[in-house]
């Protein structure tokens, strides 16, 4: 299945509509010298991809750029160097230009592999349905991956028409804002049109990826932003608000107001992938407090002079927020350790050191009771 462009472009404007600029032109120069054609990957499936090139959307095989690293496979949003027309049958993607940003997560497999979701993304729109209870922990996960990717996140609270009480809606927005420092939180309704003009202005220019779980309303938003039905929409289950996978591949569309949009399948799992920096940005208030702790290596568990624990005690930092911070850091550390032998050894030493300290404390208590 190939996708046609949503507007008519001359060959020179077609690449520009997909985000081509002088930087990409400079990066492509060595491939141009080889007679290859530039294009942006708009869809990948089964070892082949649709690529928007100056001559239109072409179908190309990815066999020449299928590395062992799953994070380096051809992905929607990549800029590629493709065989010119008539060079071979099938045509091949010969190389991908270096990515400016990459949105990646860990897979659900036990092999600790990363999965690339979208490439060269400027904005990450995290879609959260108001048809179900807010999961703040999941929002924090999405935010960590978005910040780590290099994209600017925005949180869209979809189906806002299901919360007709303005006061109740404002409380929900406020709840999300507390876990998303520095991030725009926008209530949106595809039914009433609320917030859609602001969202359209936010995504105009650059590349935007839509993220969220199944049933969050991503495909509906994609249709509204593109201006016509490009994605099939299915109703969420009434019992729990969950949806089936409407989108099964990652698709890139040109937006009528400028810029491009990548719609992604609903994510059942949101596993971190080497996202320590992203976690730090999500929990920036904890990072700021940590700088005021008495000890620079404070673990914020029981150390004296811990500014983080003091903030929990006085109510300025919630226990849920601190526990979520600890959980994501531990998860990320375990994942990185699986592929980093040096870090693995450091973690073992830390566990041993804590174990020795715990046993020493227990022995001290026992000796005190025996006296």
mmCIF file of C-alpha atoms in Angstrom:
data_model
loop_
_atom_site.group_PDB
_atom_site.id
_atom_site.type_symbol
_atom_site.label_atom_id
_atom_site.label_comp_id
_atom_site.label_asym_id
_atom_site.label_seq_id
_atom_site.Cartn_x
_atom_site.Cartn_y
_atom_site.Cartn_z
ATOM 1 C CA UNK A 1 0.000 0.000 0.000
ATOM 2 C CA UNK A 2 1.505 3.345 -1.055
ATOM 3 C CA UNK A 3 0.451 6.779 0.103
ATOM 4 C CA UNK A 4 -0.066 9.684 -2.265
ATOM 5 C CA UNK A 5 0.837 13.191 -1.200
ATOM 6 C CA UNK A 6 -1.971 15.265 0.248
ATOM 7 C CA UNK A 7 -1.088 18.245 -2.000
ATOM 8 C CA UNK A 8 0.380 18.750 -5.474
ATOM 9 C CA UNK A 9 4.000 19.843 -5.430
ATOM 10 C CA UNK A 10 6.548 20.534 -8.071
ATOM 11 C CA UNK A 11 9.552 18.240 -7.811
ATOM 12 C CA UNK A 12 11.643 21.018 -6.241
ATOM 13 C CA UNK A 13 9.000 21.781 -3.605
ATOM 14 C CA UNK A 14 8.148 18.196 -2.793
ATOM 15 C CA UNK A 15 11.219 17.582 -0.633
ATOM 16 C CA UNK A 16 10.800 20.983 1.042
ATOM 17 C CA UNK A 17 7.257 20.010 2.038
ATOM 18 C CA UNK A 18 8.689 16.957 3.792
ATOM 19 C CA UNK A 19 11.257 18.993 5.751
ATOM 20 C CA UNK A 20 14.241 19.240 3.405
ATOM 21 C CA UNK A 21 16.627 22.096 4.237
ATOM 22 C CA UNK A 22 20.161 23.279 3.535
ATOM 23 C CA UNK A 23 21.553 21.015 6.260
ATOM 24 C CA UNK A 24 20.088 17.895 4.683
ATOM 25 C CA UNK A 25 21.270 19.138 1.295
ATOM 26 C CA UNK A 26 24.835 19.364 2.590
ATOM 27 C CA UNK A 27 24.633 15.915 4.188
ATOM 28 C CA UNK A 28 23.360 14.442 0.951
ATOM 29 C CA UNK A 29 26.114 15.899 -1.253
ATOM 30 C CA UNK A 30 28.315 12.725 -1.260
ATOM 31 C CA UNK A 31 25.320 10.615 -2.363
ATOM 32 C CA UNK A 32 24.306 13.134 -5.025
ATOM 33 C CA UNK A 33 27.799 12.716 -6.487
ATOM 34 C CA UNK A 34 26.988 8.998 -6.823
ATOM 35 C CA UNK A 35 23.839 9.740 -8.786
ATOM 36 C CA UNK A 36 21.480 8.739 -5.957
ATOM 37 C CA UNK A 37 18.141 10.425 -5.279
ATOM 38 C CA UNK A 38 17.153 12.027 -1.938
ATOM 39 C CA UNK A 39 13.865 11.196 -0.270
ATOM 40 C CA UNK A 40 12.076 10.923 3.048
ATOM 41 C CA UNK A 41 10.796 7.600 4.315
ATOM 42 C CA UNK A 42 7.047 7.886 4.843
ATOM 43 C CA UNK A 43 6.260 4.240 5.640
ATOM 44 C CA UNK A 44 8.147 0.976 6.285
ATOM 45 C CA UNK A 45 6.793 -2.551 6.167
ATOM 46 C CA UNK A 46 8.257 -6.005 5.548
ATOM 47 C CA UNK A 47 11.691 -4.881 4.445
ATOM 48 C CA UNK A 48 10.413 -2.267 2.019
ATOM 49 C CA UNK A 49 9.492 1.369 2.341
ATOM 50 C CA UNK A 50 7.643 4.189 0.611
ATOM 51 C CA UNK A 51 9.929 7.173 0.005
ATOM 52 C CA UNK A 52 8.868 10.699 -1.013
ATOM 53 C CA UNK A 53 11.385 11.791 -3.674
ATOM 54 C CA UNK A 54 11.461 14.647 -6.210
ATOM 55 C CA UNK A 55 9.859 12.282 -8.742
ATOM 56 C CA UNK A 56 7.024 11.276 -6.395
ATOM 57 C CA UNK A 57 6.502 8.463 -3.893
ATOM 58 C CA UNK A 58 8.560 5.416 -4.841
ATOM 59 C CA UNK A 59 8.781 1.915 -3.404
ATOM 60 C CA UNK A 60 12.272 0.833 -2.308
ATOM 61 C CA UNK A 61 13.882 -2.210 -0.729
ATOM 62 C CA UNK A 62 15.871 -1.745 2.502
ATOM 63 C CA UNK A 63 18.078 -4.847 2.170
ATOM 64 C CA UNK A 64 21.273 -2.791 1.749
ATOM 65 C CA UNK A 65 20.732 -0.880 5.021
ATOM 66 C CA UNK A 66 19.583 -3.603 7.429
ATOM 67 C CA UNK A 67 22.193 -3.522 10.229
ATOM 68 C CA UNK A 68 22.451 -5.833 13.228
ATOM 69 C CA UNK A 69 21.579 -2.904 15.514
ATOM 70 C CA UNK A 70 17.763 -2.598 15.538
ATOM 71 C CA UNK A 71 18.123 1.105 16.305
ATOM 72 C CA UNK A 72 19.774 1.652 12.917
ATOM 73 C CA UNK A 73 17.124 0.068 10.699
ATOM 74 C CA UNK A 74 15.326 2.272 8.180
ATOM 75 C CA UNK A 75 12.523 4.085 9.993
ATOM 76 C CA UNK A 76 9.665 6.432 9.167
ATOM 77 C CA UNK A 77 11.103 9.960 9.179
ATOM 78 C CA UNK A 78 14.556 8.965 7.917
ATOM 79 C CA UNK A 79 16.131 10.812 5.011
ATOM 80 C CA UNK A 80 17.406 8.283 2.515
ATOM 81 C CA UNK A 81 19.596 7.966 -0.573
ATOM 82 C CA UNK A 82 17.665 5.931 -3.141
ATOM 83 C CA UNK A 83 18.508 4.439 -6.517
ATOM 84 C CA UNK A 84 17.467 6.684 -9.422
ATOM 85 C CA UNK A 85 14.645 5.539 -11.659
ATOM 86 C CA UNK A 86 15.688 2.670 -13.890
ATOM 87 C CA UNK A 87 18.880 1.904 -11.958
ATOM 88 C CA UNK A 88 17.644 -1.415 -10.605
ATOM 89 C CA UNK A 89 14.531 -3.483 -10.143
ATOM 90 C CA UNK A 90 13.615 -3.318 -7.337
ATOM 91 C CA UNK A 91 15.019 0.052 -6.369
ATOM 92 C CA UNK A 92 17.048 0.119 -3.152
ATOM 93 C CA UNK A 93 17.679 2.484 -0.273
ATOM 94 C CA UNK A 94 21.470 2.684 -0.359
ATOM 95 C CA UNK A 95 22.001 4.760 2.815
ATOM 96 C CA UNK A 96 20.256 6.913 5.408
ATOM 97 C CA UNK A 97 21.491 10.346 6.419
ATOM 98 C CA UNK A 98 22.599 10.796 10.054
ATOM 99 C CA UNK A 99 19.555 11.391 12.267
ATOM 100 C CA UNK A 100 19.132 14.674 14.100
ATOM 101 C CA UNK A 101 16.781 13.114 16.643
ATOM 102 C CA UNK A 102 15.446 9.608 17.229
ATOM 103 C CA UNK A 103 12.535 8.418 19.336
ATOM 104 C CA UNK A 104 13.388 4.975 20.759
ATOM 105 C CA UNK A 105 12.049 2.625 23.410
ATOM 106 C CA UNK A 106 13.060 -0.792 24.723
ATOM 107 C CA UNK A 107 11.228 -3.792 23.339
ATOM 108 C CA UNK A 108 9.216 -6.190 25.466
ATOM 109 C CA UNK A 109 11.628 -9.020 24.614
ATOM 110 C CA UNK A 110 14.163 -10.327 27.122
ATOM 111 C CA UNK A 111 17.032 -9.523 24.756
ATOM 112 C CA UNK A 112 17.180 -5.874 25.873
ATOM 113 C CA UNK A 113 16.857 -4.531 22.361
ATOM 114 C CA UNK A 114 15.923 -0.996 21.466
ATOM 115 C CA UNK A 115 13.216 -0.157 18.948
ATOM 116 C CA UNK A 116 13.284 2.987 16.866
ATOM 117 C CA UNK A 117 9.799 4.528 16.569
ATOM 118 C CA UNK A 118 10.402 7.673 14.522
ATOM 119 C CA UNK A 119 13.382 9.638 13.216
ATOM 120 C CA UNK A 120 14.185 13.323 12.799
ATOM 121 C CA UNK A 121 11.294 14.471 14.987
ATOM 122 C CA UNK A 122 10.950 18.046 16.283
ATOM 123 C CA UNK A 123 7.715 17.741 18.279
ATOM 124 C CA UNK A 124 6.321 14.783 20.223
ATOM 125 C CA UNK A 125 2.571 14.997 20.877
ATOM 126 C CA UNK A 126 1.726 12.618 23.727
ATOM 127 C CA UNK A 127 -1.985 11.837 23.425
ATOM 128 C CA UNK A 128 -3.822 10.967 26.646
ATOM 129 C CA UNK A 129 -7.514 10.092 26.612
ATOM 130 C CA UNK A 130 -9.819 11.689 29.170
ATOM 131 C CA UNK A 131 -12.237 8.783 28.666
ATOM 132 C CA UNK A 132 -10.281 6.831 31.275
ATOM 133 C CA UNK A 133 -8.572 7.657 34.562
ATOM 134 C CA UNK A 134 -5.281 9.514 34.170
ATOM 135 C CA UNK A 135 -2.157 7.375 34.519
ATOM 136 C CA UNK A 136 0.436 9.915 35.627
ATOM 137 C CA UNK A 137 3.194 7.305 35.748
ATOM 138 C CA UNK A 138 2.663 6.424 32.097
ATOM 139 C CA UNK A 139 2.698 10.104 31.154
ATOM 140 C CA UNK A 140 6.050 10.463 32.924
ATOM 141 C CA UNK A 141 7.407 7.511 30.908
ATOM 142 C CA UNK A 142 6.319 9.022 27.608
ATOM 143 C CA UNK A 143 7.830 12.346 28.619
ATOM 144 C CA UNK A 144 11.169 10.748 29.524
ATOM 145 C CA UNK A 145 11.397 9.115 26.092
ATOM 146 C CA UNK A 146 10.336 12.327 24.356
ATOM 147 C CA UNK A 147 12.903 14.494 26.142
ATOM 148 C CA UNK A 148 15.611 11.890 25.565
ATOM 149 C CA UNK A 149 14.845 11.840 21.837
ATOM 150 C CA UNK A 150 15.626 15.526 21.481
ATOM 151 C CA UNK A 151 12.040 16.454 20.555
ATOM 152 C CA UNK A 152 9.903 19.050 22.324
ATOM 153 C CA UNK A 153 6.944 17.275 23.980
ATOM 154 C CA UNK A 154 3.370 18.491 24.133
ATOM 155 C CA UNK A 155 0.640 16.651 26.049
ATOM 156 C CA UNK A 156 -2.779 16.540 24.410
ATOM 157 C CA UNK A 157 -5.702 15.543 26.642
ATOM 158 C CA UNK A 158 -8.024 14.125 23.988
ATOM 159 C CA UNK A 159 -11.798 13.640 24.198
ATOM 160 C CA UNK A 160 -12.086 16.728 26.414
ATOM 161 C CA UNK A 161 -15.807 16.881 25.560
ATOM 162 C CA UNK A 162 -16.280 13.923 27.918
ATOM 163 C CA UNK A 163 -15.457 16.281 30.812
ATOM 164 C CA UNK A 164 -18.102 19.006 30.357
ATOM 165 C CA UNK A 165 -17.417 20.654 33.728
ATOM 166 C CA UNK A 166 -14.805 23.393 33.125
ATOM 167 C CA UNK A 167 -13.650 23.249 36.742
ATOM 168 C CA UNK A 168 -13.204 19.487 36.639
ATOM 169 C CA UNK A 169 -11.293 19.777 33.365
ATOM 170 C CA UNK A 170 -9.019 22.451 34.831
ATOM 171 C CA UNK A 171 -8.180 20.136 37.741
ATOM 172 C CA UNK A 172 -7.207 17.357 35.312
ATOM 173 C CA UNK A 173 -4.993 19.749 33.377
ATOM 174 C CA UNK A 174 -3.392 20.874 36.621
ATOM 175 C CA UNK A 175 -2.731 17.252 37.655
ATOM 176 C CA UNK A 176 -0.885 16.615 34.401
ATOM 177 C CA UNK A 177 1.022 19.887 34.594
ATOM 178 C CA UNK A 178 2.455 18.813 37.961
ATOM 179 C CA UNK A 179 4.216 15.860 36.281
ATOM 180 C CA UNK A 180 5.178 17.753 33.135
ATOM 181 C CA UNK A 181 7.315 20.775 34.031
ATOM 182 C CA UNK A 182 8.007 22.981 31.035
ATOM 183 C CA UNK A 183 5.507 21.126 28.826
ATOM 184 C CA UNK A 184 2.339 22.508 27.234
ATOM 185 C CA UNK A 185 -0.777 20.598 28.352
ATOM 186 C CA UNK A 186 -3.649 21.079 25.928
ATOM 187 C CA UNK A 187 -7.245 19.787 26.292
ATOM 188 C CA UNK A 188 -8.545 18.881 22.828
ATOM 189 C CA UNK A 189 -11.842 17.609 21.431
ATOM 190 C CA UNK A 190 -12.220 16.407 17.864
ATOM 191 C CA UNK A 191 -15.992 16.542 18.442
ATOM 192 C CA UNK A 192 -16.336 20.173 19.560
ATOM 193 C CA UNK A 193 -13.122 21.526 18.044
ATOM 194 C CA UNK A 194 -11.757 22.671 21.410
ATOM 195 C CA UNK A 195 -8.005 23.225 21.325
ATOM 196 C CA UNK A 196 -7.554 22.084 17.728
ATOM 197 C CA UNK A 197 -6.484 25.512 16.443
ATOM 198 C CA UNK A 198 -3.791 25.712 19.134
ATOM 199 C CA UNK A 199 -2.612 22.176 18.360
ATOM 200 C CA UNK A 200 -2.481 22.895 14.617
ATOM 201 C CA UNK A 201 -0.355 25.970 15.280
ATOM 202 C CA UNK A 202 1.927 23.959 17.580
ATOM 203 C CA UNK A 203 2.681 21.301 14.965
ATOM 204 C CA UNK A 204 2.932 23.653 11.963
ATOM 205 C CA UNK A 205 6.510 23.461 10.724
ATOM 206 C CA UNK A 206 8.960 20.717 11.544
ATOM 207 C CA UNK A 207 8.137 17.052 12.104
ATOM 208 C CA UNK A 208 5.626 15.930 14.723
ATOM 209 C CA UNK A 209 5.098 12.387 16.005
ATOM 210 C CA UNK A 210 1.816 11.316 17.630
ATOM 211 C CA UNK A 211 2.318 8.977 20.587
ATOM 212 C CA UNK A 212 -0.013 7.238 23.004
ATOM 213 C CA UNK A 213 -1.727 3.985 23.886
ATOM 214 C CA UNK A 214 -4.426 2.354 21.770
ATOM 215 C CA UNK A 215 -7.720 4.198 22.032
ATOM 216 C CA UNK A 216 -6.130 7.530 22.957
ATOM 217 C CA UNK A 217 -7.494 9.182 19.812
ATOM 218 C CA UNK A 218 -4.294 9.577 17.784
ATOM 219 C CA UNK A 219 -5.805 8.500 14.464
ATOM 220 C CA UNK A 220 -8.730 10.899 14.892
ATOM 221 C CA UNK A 221 -6.291 13.734 15.589
ATOM 222 C CA UNK A 222 -4.223 12.728 12.559
ATOM 223 C CA UNK A 223 -7.300 12.957 10.323
ATOM 224 C CA UNK A 224 -8.201 16.388 11.710
ATOM 225 C CA UNK A 225 -4.674 17.778 11.371
ATOM 226 C CA UNK A 226 -4.135 16.431 7.842
ATOM 227 C CA UNK A 227 -7.533 17.735 6.785
ATOM 228 C CA UNK A 228 -9.090 14.502 5.509
ATOM 229 C CA UNK A 229 -9.398 10.864 6.524
ATOM 230 C CA UNK A 230 -5.970 9.296 6.159
ATOM 231 C CA UNK A 231 -6.331 6.862 9.069
ATOM 232 C CA UNK A 232 -9.103 4.414 9.945
ATOM 233 C CA UNK A 233 -10.744 5.117 13.308
ATOM 234 C CA UNK A 234 -12.206 2.467 15.613
ATOM 235 C CA UNK A 235 -14.286 3.000 18.718
ATOM 236 C CA UNK A 236 -12.753 2.358 22.132
ATOM 237 C CA UNK A 237 -14.366 -0.208 24.414
ATOM 238 C CA UNK A 238 -16.932 1.332 26.734
ATOM 239 C CA UNK A 239 -15.910 -0.880 29.651
ATOM 240 C CA UNK A 240 -12.379 0.438 29.988
ATOM 241 C CA UNK A 241 -11.807 2.978 27.229
ATOM 242 C CA UNK A 242 -9.146 0.818 25.575
ATOM 243 C CA UNK A 243 -8.894 0.653 21.818
ATOM 244 C CA UNK A 244 -7.726 -1.845 19.260
ATOM 245 C CA UNK A 245 -4.717 -1.100 17.072
ATOM 246 C CA UNK A 246 -6.165 1.213 14.414
ATOM 247 C CA UNK A 247 -2.681 2.101 13.163
ATOM 248 C CA UNK A 248 -0.380 -0.842 12.463
ATOM 249 C CA UNK A 249 2.511 1.003 10.803
ATOM 250 C CA UNK A 250 4.158 4.388 11.247
ATOM 251 C CA UNK A 251 2.928 6.738 8.534
ATOM 252 C CA UNK A 252 4.154 10.202 7.577
ATOM 253 C CA UNK A 253 1.795 12.817 6.144
ATOM 254 C CA UNK A 254 2.272 16.374 4.880
ATOM 255 C CA UNK A 255 0.208 18.891 6.875
ATOM 256 C CA UNK A 256 -1.783 21.596 5.049
ATOM 257 C CA UNK A 257 -0.429 24.273 7.404
ATOM 258 C CA UNK A 258 3.176 23.221 6.864
ATOM 259 C CA UNK A 259 5.262 20.535 8.478
ATOM 260 C CA UNK A 260 4.730 16.777 8.549
ATOM 261 C CA UNK A 261 3.029 14.368 10.932
ATOM 262 C CA UNK A 262 4.024 10.809 11.877
ATOM 263 C CA UNK A 263 1.224 8.680 13.300
ATOM 264 C CA UNK A 264 2.309 5.615 15.265
ATOM 265 C CA UNK A 265 0.577 2.442 16.471
ATOM 266 C CA UNK A 266 -0.693 2.478 20.045
ATOM 267 C CA UNK A 267 2.046 1.464 22.462
ATOM 268 C CA UNK A 268 1.138 -1.263 24.947
ATOM 269 C CA UNK A 269 4.452 -0.885 26.750
ATOM 270 C CA UNK A 270 6.526 2.233 27.254
ATOM 271 C CA UNK A 271 9.943 0.858 28.145
ATOM 272 C CA UNK A 272 12.823 3.250 28.649
ATOM 273 C CA UNK A 273 15.887 3.023 26.446
ATOM 274 C CA UNK A 274 18.999 4.737 27.859
ATOM 275 C CA UNK A 275 16.877 7.693 28.963
ATOM 276 C CA UNK A 276 18.681 9.017 32.052
ATOM 277 C CA UNK A 277 18.776 12.565 30.699
ATOM 278 C CA UNK A 278 15.089 12.388 29.791
ATOM 279 C CA UNK A 279 14.178 11.133 33.271
ATOM 280 C CA UNK A 280 16.131 14.024 34.764
ATOM 281 C CA UNK A 281 14.152 16.531 32.685
ATOM 282 C CA UNK A 282 10.803 14.990 33.619
ATOM 283 C CA UNK A 283 11.699 15.196 37.314
ATOM 284 C CA UNK A 284 13.552 18.496 37.106
ATOM 285 C CA UNK A 285 12.278 19.635 40.521
ATOM 286 C CA UNK A 286 13.867 16.568 42.134
ATOM 287 C CA UNK A 287 17.104 17.200 40.247
ATOM 288 C CA UNK A 288 17.079 20.789 41.582
ATOM 289 C CA UNK A 289 16.468 19.593 45.140
ATOM 290 C CA UNK A 290 19.242 17.004 44.833
ATOM 291 C CA UNK A 291 21.704 19.822 44.293
ATOM 292 C CA UNK A 292 20.918 21.041 47.821
ATOM 293 C CA UNK A 293 21.536 17.687 49.556
ATOM 294 C CA UNK A 294 24.370 17.517 52.093
ATOM 295 C CA UNK A 295 26.120 14.729 50.199
ATOM 296 C CA UNK A 296 26.734 14.923 46.425
ATOM 297 C CA UNK A 297 26.076 11.174 46.013
ATOM 298 C CA UNK A 298 22.879 11.249 48.080
ATOM 299 C CA UNK A 299 20.498 8.433 47.083
ATOM 300 C CA UNK A 300 17.503 10.205 48.704
ATOM 301 C CA UNK A 301 16.665 7.192 50.839
ATOM 302 C CA UNK A 302 17.719 7.782 54.443
ATOM 303 C CA UNK A 303 20.741 10.065 54.275
ATOM 304 C CA UNK A 304 20.976 12.990 56.724
ATOM 305 C CA UNK A 305 20.642 16.412 55.163
ATOM 306 C CA UNK A 306 18.676 15.108 52.154
ATOM 307 C CA UNK A 307 16.790 18.026 50.610
ATOM 308 C CA UNK A 308 14.598 15.663 48.578
ATOM 309 C CA UNK A 309 13.327 13.804 51.654
ATOM 310 C CA UNK A 310 12.860 17.128 53.443
ATOM 311 C CA UNK A 311 10.614 18.265 50.572
ATOM 312 C CA UNK A 312 8.560 15.093 50.965
ATOM 313 C CA UNK A 313 8.242 15.712 54.695
ATOM 314 C CA UNK A 314 7.029 19.297 54.268
ATOM 315 C CA UNK A 315 4.621 18.343 51.468
ATOM 316 C CA UNK A 316 6.255 20.245 48.605
ATOM 317 C CA UNK A 317 7.142 16.959 46.869
ATOM 318 C CA UNK A 318 4.696 14.064 46.664
ATOM 319 C CA UNK A 319 5.679 10.555 47.685
ATOM 320 C CA UNK A 320 4.209 9.247 44.404
ATOM 321 C CA UNK A 321 6.458 11.566 42.422
ATOM 322 C CA UNK A 322 9.611 10.470 44.271
ATOM 323 C CA UNK A 323 8.723 6.793 43.956
ATOM 324 C CA UNK A 324 8.114 7.200 40.230
ATOM 325 C CA UNK A 325 11.488 8.937 39.860
ATOM 326 C CA UNK A 326 13.245 6.100 41.676
ATOM 327 C CA UNK A 327 11.416 3.467 39.633
ATOM 328 C CA UNK A 328 12.319 4.964 36.262
ATOM 329 C CA UNK A 329 15.947 5.504 37.259
ATOM 330 C CA UNK A 330 16.270 1.891 38.448
ATOM 331 C CA UNK A 331 14.624 0.576 35.300
ATOM 332 C CA UNK A 332 16.870 2.644 33.072
ATOM 333 C CA UNK A 333 19.965 1.640 35.010
ATOM 334 C CA UNK A 334 19.115 -2.059 34.748
ATOM 335 C CA UNK A 335 18.567 -1.759 31.025
ATOM 336 C CA UNK A 336 21.818 0.074 30.389
ATOM 337 C CA UNK A 337 23.692 -2.358 32.614
ATOM 338 C CA UNK A 338 22.623 -5.262 30.398
ATOM 339 C CA UNK A 339 24.646 -3.788 27.547
ATOM 340 C CA UNK A 340 27.419 -2.117 29.588
ATOM 341 C CA UNK A 341 29.763 -4.472 31.463
ATOM 342 C CA UNK A 342 31.496 -1.644 33.328
ATOM 343 C CA UNK A 343 28.208 -0.292 34.670
ATOM 344 C CA UNK A 344 27.145 -3.838 35.566
ATOM 345 C CA UNK A 345 30.233 -4.211 37.759
ATOM 346 C CA UNK A 346 29.605 -0.827 39.389
ATOM 347 C CA UNK A 347 26.034 -1.828 40.234
ATOM 348 C CA UNK A 348 27.216 -5.122 41.764
ATOM 349 C CA UNK A 349 29.769 -3.247 43.864
ATOM 350 C CA UNK A 350 27.072 -0.803 44.994
ATOM 351 C CA UNK A 351 24.763 -3.680 45.963
ATOM 352 C CA UNK A 352 27.607 -5.325 47.887
ATOM 353 C CA UNK A 353 28.463 -2.061 49.635
ATOM 354 C CA UNK A 354 24.837 -1.519 50.667
ATOM 355 C CA UNK A 355 24.559 -5.137 51.771
ATOM 356 C CA UNK A 356 27.678 -4.838 53.925
ATOM 357 C CA UNK A 357 26.384 -1.607 55.446
ATOM 358 C CA UNK A 358 23.024 -3.233 56.198
ATOM 359 C CA UNK A 359 24.655 -6.222 57.874
ATOM 360 C CA UNK A 360 26.947 -3.960 59.905
ATOM 361 C CA UNK A 361 23.952 -1.946 61.101
ATOM 362 C CA UNK A 362 22.148 -5.128 62.080
ATOM 363 C CA UNK A 363 25.172 -6.426 63.985
ATOM 364 C CA UNK A 364 25.433 -3.104 65.802
ATOM 365 C CA UNK A 365 21.776 -3.313 66.870
ATOM 366 C CA UNK A 366 22.204 -6.895 68.027
ATOM 367 C CA UNK A 367 25.309 -6.100 70.046
ATOM 368 C CA UNK A 368 23.420 -3.256 71.730
ATOM 369 C CA UNK A 369 20.565 -5.558 72.721
ATOM 370 C CA UNK A 370 22.985 -8.160 74.144
ATOM 371 C CA UNK A 371 24.518 -5.710 76.560
#
